Short mmCIF file of C-alpha atoms and ligand atoms in Angstrom, two decimals:
data_model
loop_
_atom_site.label_atom_id
_atom_site.label_comp_id
_atom_site.label_asym_id
_atom_site.label_seq_id
_atom_site.Cartn_x
_atom_site.Cartn_y
_atom_site.Cartn_z
CA UNK A 1 6.50 30.38 -20.45
CA UNK A 2 6.47 27.83 -17.61
CA UNK A 3 5.52 24.30 -17.88
CA UNK A 4 2.02 23.72 -17.09
CA UNK A 5 1.76 21.12 -14.16
CA UNK A 6 0.08 17.74 -15.70
CA UNK A 7 -2.79 15.66 -14.03
CA UNK A 8 -1.67 12.39 -12.62
CA UNK A 9 -3.60 10.49 -15.67
CA UNK A 10 -1.42 12.03 -18.11
CA UNK A 11 1.58 11.43 -15.91
CA UNK A 12 0.87 7.78 -15.20
CA UNK A 13 -0.55 7.27 -18.95
CA UNK A 14 2.89 8.11 -20.47
CA UNK A 15 5.15 6.97 -17.58
CA UNK A 16 6.28 9.98 -17.18
CA UNK A 17 8.37 10.01 -20.60
CA UNK A 18 5.76 8.88 -23.47
CA UNK A 19 8.89 8.73 -26.17
CA UNK A 20 12.17 7.00 -25.67
CA UNK A 21 14.75 9.85 -27.28
CA UNK A 22 17.11 7.27 -28.47
CA UNK A 23 14.70 5.44 -30.59
CA UNK A 24 11.38 7.29 -30.82
CA UNK A 25 9.99 3.83 -29.00
CA UNK A 26 6.78 4.55 -26.98
CA UNK A 27 7.26 2.30 -24.41
CA UNK A 28 10.49 2.11 -22.03
CA UNK A 29 13.37 0.15 -22.62
CA UNK A 30 14.53 -2.60 -20.19
CA UNK A 31 17.67 -2.46 -19.23
CA UNK A 32 18.88 -5.84 -17.82
CA UNK A 33 22.59 -5.49 -17.18
CA UNK A 34 23.91 -6.19 -13.71
CA UNK A 35 27.18 -4.39 -14.28
CA UNK A 36 28.14 -1.32 -16.33
CA UNK A 37 31.31 -0.80 -18.19
CA UNK A 38 33.81 2.11 -17.44
CA UNK A 39 35.45 4.64 -19.78
CA UNK A 40 38.97 5.02 -20.79
CA UNK A 41 39.74 6.91 -17.22
CA UNK A 42 37.80 4.24 -15.56
CA UNK A 43 35.15 6.50 -14.69
CA UNK A 44 31.63 5.01 -14.76
CA UNK A 45 29.66 6.28 -18.00
CA UNK A 46 25.98 6.96 -16.38
CA UNK A 47 24.93 7.15 -12.81
CA UNK A 48 24.69 3.10 -12.93
CA UNK A 49 27.69 0.92 -11.60
CA UNK A 50 25.80 -2.13 -10.33
CA UNK A 51 22.27 -3.07 -10.58
CA UNK A 52 21.95 -3.98 -7.01
CA UNK A 53 22.62 -0.26 -6.16
CA UNK A 54 20.14 1.40 -8.72
CA UNK A 55 19.08 0.36 -12.45
CA UNK A 56 17.59 2.59 -15.11
CA UNK A 57 14.25 0.55 -15.53
CA UNK A 58 13.80 0.70 -11.62
CA UNK A 59 14.39 4.54 -12.13
CA UNK A 60 11.10 5.04 -14.40
CA UNK A 61 8.83 3.49 -11.99
CA UNK A 62 10.87 5.52 -8.68
CA UNK A 63 10.37 8.80 -10.59
CA UNK A 64 6.98 8.02 -11.34
CA UNK A 65 5.98 7.09 -7.44
CA UNK A 66 8.03 10.35 -6.23
CA UNK A 67 5.88 12.40 -8.48
CA UNK A 68 2.84 10.70 -7.65
CA UNK A 69 3.24 10.98 -4.03
CA UNK A 70 4.96 14.75 -4.57
CA UNK A 71 8.10 13.70 -2.60
CA UNK A 72 11.77 14.23 -3.22
CA UNK A 73 13.04 10.79 -4.19
CA UNK A 74 11.25 7.19 -4.02
CA UNK A 75 12.82 3.56 -3.95
CA UNK A 76 11.57 0.50 -4.94
CA UNK A 77 12.11 -2.70 -3.34
CA UNK A 78 12.06 -6.48 -4.09
CA UNK A 79 8.45 -6.80 -2.38
CA UNK A 80 6.53 -4.44 0.12
CA UNK A 81 8.09 -6.60 3.04
CA UNK A 82 11.50 -5.81 2.01
CA UNK A 83 10.70 -2.19 1.85
CA UNK A 84 9.30 -2.16 5.47
CA UNK A 85 12.10 -4.31 6.88
CA UNK A 86 14.66 -1.60 5.29
CA UNK A 87 12.89 1.13 6.63
CA UNK A 88 13.15 -0.53 10.20
CA UNK A 89 16.46 -1.06 9.91
CA UNK A 90 17.00 2.65 10.38
CA UNK A 91 15.55 1.91 14.24
CA UNK A 92 18.46 1.43 16.97
CA UNK A 93 18.02 -0.61 19.80
CA UNK A 94 16.45 1.21 23.02
CA UNK A 95 14.24 3.42 20.57
CA UNK A 96 10.50 3.24 20.34
CA UNK A 97 7.88 2.49 17.54
CA UNK A 98 4.41 3.06 17.64
CA UNK A 99 1.83 0.99 15.31
CA UNK A 100 -2.03 0.30 14.93
CA UNK A 101 -3.18 -2.73 16.79
CA UNK A 102 -5.01 -3.82 13.89
CA UNK A 103 -2.83 -3.29 10.57
CA UNK A 104 -1.25 -5.32 7.90
CA UNK A 105 -0.14 -8.74 9.66
CA UNK A 106 3.15 -9.11 8.00
CA UNK A 107 4.53 -5.65 8.74
CA UNK A 108 3.20 -6.40 12.43
CA UNK A 109 5.05 -9.47 12.73
CA UNK A 110 8.18 -7.67 11.66
CA UNK A 111 7.89 -5.13 14.33
CA UNK A 112 6.89 -7.92 16.55
CA UNK A 113 10.15 -9.41 15.67
CA UNK A 114 12.53 -6.67 16.14
CA UNK A 115 10.97 -5.59 19.31
CA UNK A 116 11.94 -9.20 20.73
CA UNK A 117 15.01 -9.53 19.17
CA UNK A 118 16.89 -6.13 18.75
CA UNK A 119 15.44 -4.48 22.41
CA UNK A 120 13.27 -1.98 20.18
CA UNK A 121 10.13 -0.96 22.26
CA UNK A 122 6.72 -1.39 20.73
CA UNK A 123 3.54 0.05 21.60
CA UNK A 124 0.24 -1.03 19.49
CA UNK A 125 -2.54 1.39 19.40
CA UNK A 126 -6.32 1.05 18.78
CA UNK A 127 -6.93 3.01 15.69
CA UNK A 128 -10.92 3.22 16.68
CA UNK A 129 -9.76 5.82 19.45
CA UNK A 130 -8.89 8.98 18.18
CA UNK A 131 -6.78 9.90 21.46
CA UNK A 132 -4.79 6.30 21.33
CA UNK A 133 -2.15 7.17 19.17
CA UNK A 134 -0.76 10.28 21.04
CA UNK A 135 -1.30 8.33 24.32
CA UNK A 136 1.04 5.49 22.90
CA UNK A 137 3.87 8.01 22.20
CA UNK A 138 7.15 8.26 24.57
CA UNK A 139 8.44 11.65 24.03
CA UNK A 140 11.80 11.78 22.91
CA UNK A 141 12.28 7.96 22.81
CA UNK A 142 9.56 7.29 19.89
CA UNK A 143 11.65 7.32 16.89
CA UNK A 144 8.96 5.98 14.38
CA UNK A 145 5.09 6.21 14.33
CA UNK A 146 4.05 3.88 11.39
CA UNK A 147 0.17 4.10 10.31
CA UNK A 148 -2.07 2.85 7.87
CA UNK A 149 -4.98 4.72 6.41
CA UNK A 150 -7.41 3.13 5.98
CA UNK A 151 -6.73 0.23 8.44
CA UNK A 152 -6.46 -3.08 6.94
CA UNK A 153 -9.15 -4.74 6.77
CA UNK A 154 -11.60 -3.10 9.00
CA UNK A 155 -10.87 0.43 7.05
CA UNK A 156 -10.69 2.64 10.22
CA UNK A 157 -9.30 5.88 9.11
CA UNK A 158 -6.59 7.60 10.80
CA UNK A 159 -6.12 11.67 10.49
CA UNK A 160 -2.69 11.84 9.07
CA UNK A 161 -2.22 15.40 9.63
CA UNK A 162 -2.91 14.77 13.43
CA UNK A 163 -0.63 11.77 13.49
CA UNK A 164 2.24 13.99 11.90
CA UNK A 165 2.02 16.59 14.57
CA UNK A 166 2.07 14.00 17.12
CA UNK A 167 4.91 12.56 15.67
CA UNK A 168 7.01 16.04 15.23
CA UNK A 169 5.92 17.06 18.62
CA UNK A 170 7.79 13.95 19.99
CA UNK A 171 10.66 14.09 17.90
CA UNK A 172 9.50 11.11 15.90
CA UNK A 173 9.04 10.44 12.13
CA UNK A 174 5.57 9.88 10.92
CA UNK A 175 5.51 6.75 8.06
CA UNK A 176 2.37 5.70 6.46
CA UNK A 177 1.21 2.62 4.62
CA UNK A 178 -0.62 3.74 1.98
CA UNK A 179 -1.04 0.75 -0.05
CA UNK A 180 -4.95 0.73 0.06
CA UNK A 181 -5.34 4.57 -0.17
CA UNK A 182 -2.92 5.10 -2.81
CA UNK A 183 -1.79 9.14 -3.66
CA UNK A 184 -4.54 8.87 -6.18
CA UNK A 185 -6.99 9.52 -3.35
CA UNK A 186 -4.51 10.45 -0.61
CA UNK A 187 -0.97 12.57 -1.07
CA UNK A 188 0.06 11.66 2.91
CA UNK A 189 3.24 13.84 2.65
CA UNK A 190 0.57 16.42 1.92
CA UNK A 191 -0.30 16.14 5.45
CA UNK A 192 2.69 15.99 7.14
CA UNK A 193 3.92 12.44 6.73
CA UNK A 194 7.84 12.03 6.25
CA UNK A 195 7.97 8.71 4.63
CA UNK A 196 5.21 6.74 2.77
CA UNK A 197 5.13 2.85 1.90
CA UNK A 198 3.44 1.21 -1.05
CA UNK A 199 3.14 -2.27 -1.41
CA UNK A 200 3.56 -1.92 -5.14
CA UNK A 201 2.50 -5.68 -5.56
CA UNK A 202 -1.08 -3.80 -5.10
CA UNK A 203 -2.79 -1.09 -7.24
CA UNK A 204 0.61 0.15 -8.56
CA UNK A 205 1.21 -3.39 -10.53
CA UNK A 206 -2.63 -3.77 -10.73
CA UNK A 207 -2.36 -7.31 -12.69
CA UNK A 208 -1.40 -9.68 -9.66
CA UNK A 209 2.01 -10.67 -11.49
CA UNK A 210 4.66 -8.77 -9.83
CA UNK A 211 5.79 -8.59 -6.12
CA UNK A 212 6.81 -4.99 -5.37
CA UNK A 213 7.45 -2.42 -2.59
CA UNK A 214 8.18 1.44 -2.68
CA UNK A 215 9.06 4.01 -0.29
CA UNK A 216 8.79 8.13 -1.42
CA UNK A 217 10.49 10.15 0.81
CA UNK A 218 9.56 13.73 1.87
CA UNK A 219 13.24 15.08 2.19
CA UNK A 220 16.67 13.53 0.92
CA UNK A 221 18.11 13.38 4.44
CA UNK A 222 20.45 11.04 6.64
CA UNK A 223 17.56 8.71 6.82
CA UNK A 224 17.10 8.17 3.45
CA UNK A 225 20.57 7.81 2.64
CA UNK A 226 20.71 4.85 5.35
CA UNK A 227 17.61 3.10 3.76
CA UNK A 228 19.34 3.29 0.21
CA UNK A 229 22.64 1.78 1.82
CA UNK A 230 20.42 -1.25 3.44
CA UNK A 231 18.76 -1.44 -0.20
CA UNK A 232 22.28 -1.93 -1.38
CA UNK A 233 23.86 -4.37 1.24
CA UNK A 234 20.66 -6.19 2.17
CA UNK A 235 20.32 -6.79 -1.50
CA UNK A 236 16.42 -6.51 -1.56
CA UNK A 237 16.14 -5.19 -5.33
CA UNK A 238 13.66 -5.97 -7.88
CA UNK A 239 14.57 -7.51 -11.16
CA UNK A 240 14.64 -5.26 -13.90
CA UNK A 241 12.02 -7.19 -16.20
CA UNK A 242 9.70 -7.00 -12.73
CA UNK A 243 10.51 -3.26 -12.66
CA UNK A 244 9.25 -2.97 -16.30
CA UNK A 245 5.99 -4.70 -16.00
CA UNK A 246 5.45 -2.33 -12.73
CA UNK A 247 5.72 0.78 -14.55
CA UNK A 248 3.87 -1.06 -17.44
CA UNK A 249 1.06 -1.70 -14.67
CA UNK A 250 1.34 2.08 -13.36
CA UNK A 251 0.42 3.63 -16.89
CA UNK A 252 -3.25 2.20 -16.45
CA UNK A 253 -3.51 2.78 -12.90
CA UNK A 254 -5.55 5.79 -12.45
CA UNK A 255 -8.43 4.41 -14.82
CA UNK A 256 -7.89 0.92 -12.70
CA UNK A 257 -8.36 2.44 -9.58
CA UNK A 258 -11.11 4.65 -10.29
CA UNK A 259 -13.34 1.67 -11.71
CA UNK A 260 -12.55 -0.04 -8.33
CA UNK A 261 -13.33 2.86 -6.23
CA UNK A 262 -16.86 3.49 -7.96
CA UNK A 263 -17.60 -0.44 -7.63
CA UNK A 264 -16.57 -0.56 -4.23
CA UNK A 265 -18.86 2.49 -3.08
CA UNK A 266 -21.65 0.71 -5.25
CA UNK A 267 -21.43 -2.58 -3.64
CA UNK A 268 -21.14 -1.10 0.01
CA UNK A 269 -24.21 0.79 -0.70
CA UNK A 270 -25.82 -2.17 -2.00
CA UNK A 271 -25.14 -4.40 0.89
CA UNK A 272 -25.18 -2.04 3.85
CA UNK A 273 -28.62 -2.73 5.14
CA UNK A 274 -28.57 -6.59 3.58
CA UNK A 275 -30.28 -8.96 6.04
CA UNK A 276 -27.69 -11.76 5.95
CA UNK A 277 -24.66 -8.91 7.23
CA UNK A 278 -24.14 -7.59 10.65
CA UNK A 279 -22.42 -4.86 8.85
CA UNK A 280 -20.18 -3.17 5.88
CA UNK A 281 -16.98 -1.69 6.44
CA UNK A 282 -16.21 0.89 4.20
CA UNK A 283 -14.74 4.66 4.73
CA UNK A 284 -16.87 5.86 1.88
CA UNK A 285 -20.46 5.19 3.65
CA UNK A 286 -21.63 7.72 5.90
CA UNK A 287 -22.44 4.98 8.60
CA UNK A 288 -18.43 4.39 8.66
CA UNK A 289 -16.79 5.66 12.05
CA UNK A 290 -14.23 6.95 9.89
CA UNK A 291 -16.17 8.64 7.20
CA UNK A 292 -15.72 12.32 8.48
CA UNK A 293 -11.89 11.94 8.62
CA UNK A 294 -11.71 9.79 5.09
CA UNK A 295 -13.82 12.92 3.62
CA UNK A 296 -11.33 15.44 4.56
CA UNK A 297 -8.26 13.50 3.79
CA UNK A 298 -8.95 11.28 0.85
CA UNK A 299 -10.21 12.80 -2.68
CA UNK A 300 -11.63 11.25 -5.82
CA UNK A 301 -12.42 7.84 -3.83
CA UNK A 302 -12.29 5.64 -1.07
CA UNK A 303 -10.47 2.81 -2.32
CA UNK A 304 -11.49 -0.44 -3.77
CA UNK A 305 -11.36 -2.08 -0.69
CA UNK A 306 -14.25 -3.24 1.81
CA UNK A 307 -15.33 -6.02 4.16
CA UNK A 308 -18.25 -7.94 4.99
CA UNK A 309 -19.63 -8.89 8.35
CA UNK A 310 -21.50 -12.10 8.12
CA UNK A 311 -24.56 -12.77 10.58
CA UNK A 312 -23.74 -16.44 11.83
CA UNK A 313 -19.92 -16.12 12.50
CA UNK A 314 -16.90 -17.78 11.02
CA UNK A 315 -18.46 -20.92 9.63
CA UNK A 316 -20.87 -18.85 7.58
CA UNK A 317 -18.36 -16.59 6.49
CA UNK A 318 -16.20 -19.07 5.17
CA UNK A 319 -19.03 -20.96 3.32
CA UNK A 320 -19.76 -17.36 1.51
CA UNK A 321 -15.96 -17.14 0.77
CA UNK A 322 -16.42 -20.65 -1.43
CA UNK A 323 -19.64 -19.50 -2.92
CA UNK A 324 -18.51 -16.98 -5.21
CA UNK A 325 -18.14 -17.17 -8.67
CA UNK A 326 -16.70 -13.92 -9.80
CA UNK A 327 -15.21 -13.05 -6.94
CA UNK A 328 -12.03 -15.22 -6.67
CA UNK A 329 -11.41 -16.71 -3.21
CA UNK A 330 -7.89 -15.30 -2.62
CA UNK A 331 -5.50 -12.98 -0.26
CA UNK A 332 -4.01 -9.94 -1.56
CA UNK A 333 -5.63 -6.95 -3.31
CA UNK A 334 -5.56 -4.15 -5.87
CA UNK A 335 -5.38 -6.45 -8.96
CA UNK A 336 -7.90 -6.01 -11.79
CA UNK A 337 -9.66 -9.25 -10.67
CA UNK A 338 -11.90 -8.91 -8.00
CA UNK A 339 -11.18 -11.21 -4.72
CA UNK A 340 -12.49 -12.28 -1.64
CA UNK A 341 -10.71 -13.72 1.49
CA UNK A 342 -11.98 -14.96 4.74
CA UNK A 343 -8.94 -12.76 6.64
CA UNK A 344 -8.77 -14.52 9.90
CA UNK A 345 -8.20 -18.05 8.04
CA UNK A 346 -5.45 -16.01 6.03
CA UNK A 347 -3.60 -14.30 9.05
CA UNK A 348 -3.76 -17.36 11.40
CA UNK A 349 -4.88 -18.28 15.13
CA UNK A 350 -3.27 -15.18 16.78
CA UNK A 351 -4.96 -12.48 14.38
CA UNK A 352 -7.21 -9.54 15.97
CA UNK A 353 -9.51 -9.69 12.87
CA UNK A 354 -13.26 -10.76 13.69
CA UNK A 355 -13.98 -14.31 12.25
CA UNK A 356 -17.00 -13.25 10.73
CA UNK A 357 -15.10 -10.79 8.34
CA UNK A 358 -14.73 -10.96 4.59
CA UNK A 359 -12.45 -8.86 3.04
CA UNK A 360 -13.28 -7.46 -0.62
CA UNK A 361 -10.75 -6.37 -3.22
CA UNK A 362 -12.73 -5.13 -5.96
CA UNK A 363 -11.64 -5.24 -9.12
CA UNK A 364 -12.45 -4.02 -12.73
CA UNK A 365 -15.30 -5.95 -13.85
CA UNK A 366 -18.78 -5.28 -14.13
CA UNK A 367 -19.92 -3.96 -10.90
CA UNK A 368 -23.62 -5.69 -11.57
CA UNK A 369 -22.11 -9.09 -11.84
CA UNK A 370 -19.91 -8.42 -8.57
CA UNK A 371 -23.22 -7.62 -6.83
CA UNK A 372 -24.83 -10.44 -8.58
CA UNK A 373 -22.34 -12.81 -7.58
CA UNK A 374 -22.25 -11.64 -3.71
CA UNK A 375 -25.79 -11.97 -3.73
CA UNK A 376 -26.01 -15.59 -4.86
CA UNK A 377 -23.30 -16.16 -2.41
CA UNK A 378 -24.62 -14.94 0.92
CA UNK A 379 -28.08 -16.54 -0.72
CA UNK A 380 -26.21 -20.16 -0.16
CA UNK A 381 -26.31 -19.40 3.66
CA UNK A 382 -30.16 -19.64 3.62
CA UNK A 383 -29.95 -23.08 1.85
N1 PLP B 401 1.00 -3.43 3.49
C1 PLP B 401 -0.26 -3.84 3.02
C2 PLP B 401 -1.12 -2.77 3.47
C3 PLP B 401 -0.45 -4.96 2.28
O1 PLP B 401 -1.73 -5.41 1.89
C4 PLP B 401 0.70 -5.75 2.00
C5 PLP B 401 0.55 -7.03 1.33
O2 PLP B 401 -0.50 -7.61 1.63
C6 PLP B 401 2.21 -5.43 2.69
C7 PLP B 401 2.21 -4.35 3.24
C8 PLP B 401 3.39 -6.30 2.20
O3 PLP B 401 3.47 -5.97 0.73
P1 PLP B 401 3.94 -7.34 -0.15
O4 PLP B 401 3.21 -8.55 0.00
O5 PLP B 401 4.35 -6.68 -1.51
O6 PLP B 401 5.34 -7.70 0.57
#
């Protein structure tokens, strides 16, 4: 009888393994060794030789991540940015990269840097215009289209299937930053992406206590081998203890993320017509310009991230961000605790983000408490 395909909740809850065959322990063991002994023929005893090249504790998180996204393999990194840097090492001087104008600012800063330093072409496109991506591509020269969906922090939704077609027609690769969507709502490889990226610092770990990154590949191809070589040579690997914490966080990811999605939608609906706000940006709202594509491409929710555009500009937005009691005023996202941030202040003067935008990362607290907290913070504006 063939094995029944399990739901992601089961896969995650049991970290893919359930019971350690060596001991019967129901938690995965940590292997802290940096190096591995050889046998009497000087052959390695296992697949592991030196921890910068791979470690059994990373392998648990990697196997889970590969299964979640339906990929052929996954690789964990010391941070999301270490994964971004390793991926873009596969782009050569003279080749061209396309990315959204509004996106995670750190990844864009890295793209600008390699464009300046290594002679890589870079075109940034407007993700609110459905024709802009195709117009930005240079046939036979564009090597990578890098997208996020939803786009941080305006949550514009990019049609992944259309982006994959555009990429492949031009002979390019489509890489998707799926940190915000997670494979629980969007399996980008199913829509034709070639590589998926996650800042595992966020929903994967989920407790704001580990910085980590993950790449997942559709194919075990030359590009993937090159990325593995870069990880080994650059040394952007995670510590085994952090990898263990990461897989532990992943065991509760389905529950955490479901709660975050439900609460985010409830908050978005509650504040949609609030007199103190110009707009609420959330792809789960019918009023959001990306809602139709989001409905097509996302399932089981629209993530736990939303933004509020405060009436009265930057000054008022900053005051609201300083007036919450439950939302913590801090950057980052995807943890169990809700965060509020004035995104322009965090990104700095070159930011393309509107100055009145407050980004919310909704955690797993009681959603009525979160709504009441925002209500009282918005009311301070009138005081
Ligand atoms: N991509 C997105 C969408 C992010 O939000 C972040 C971090 O905020 C990153 C990439 C970078 O990941 P890390 O902070 O783990 O290096």
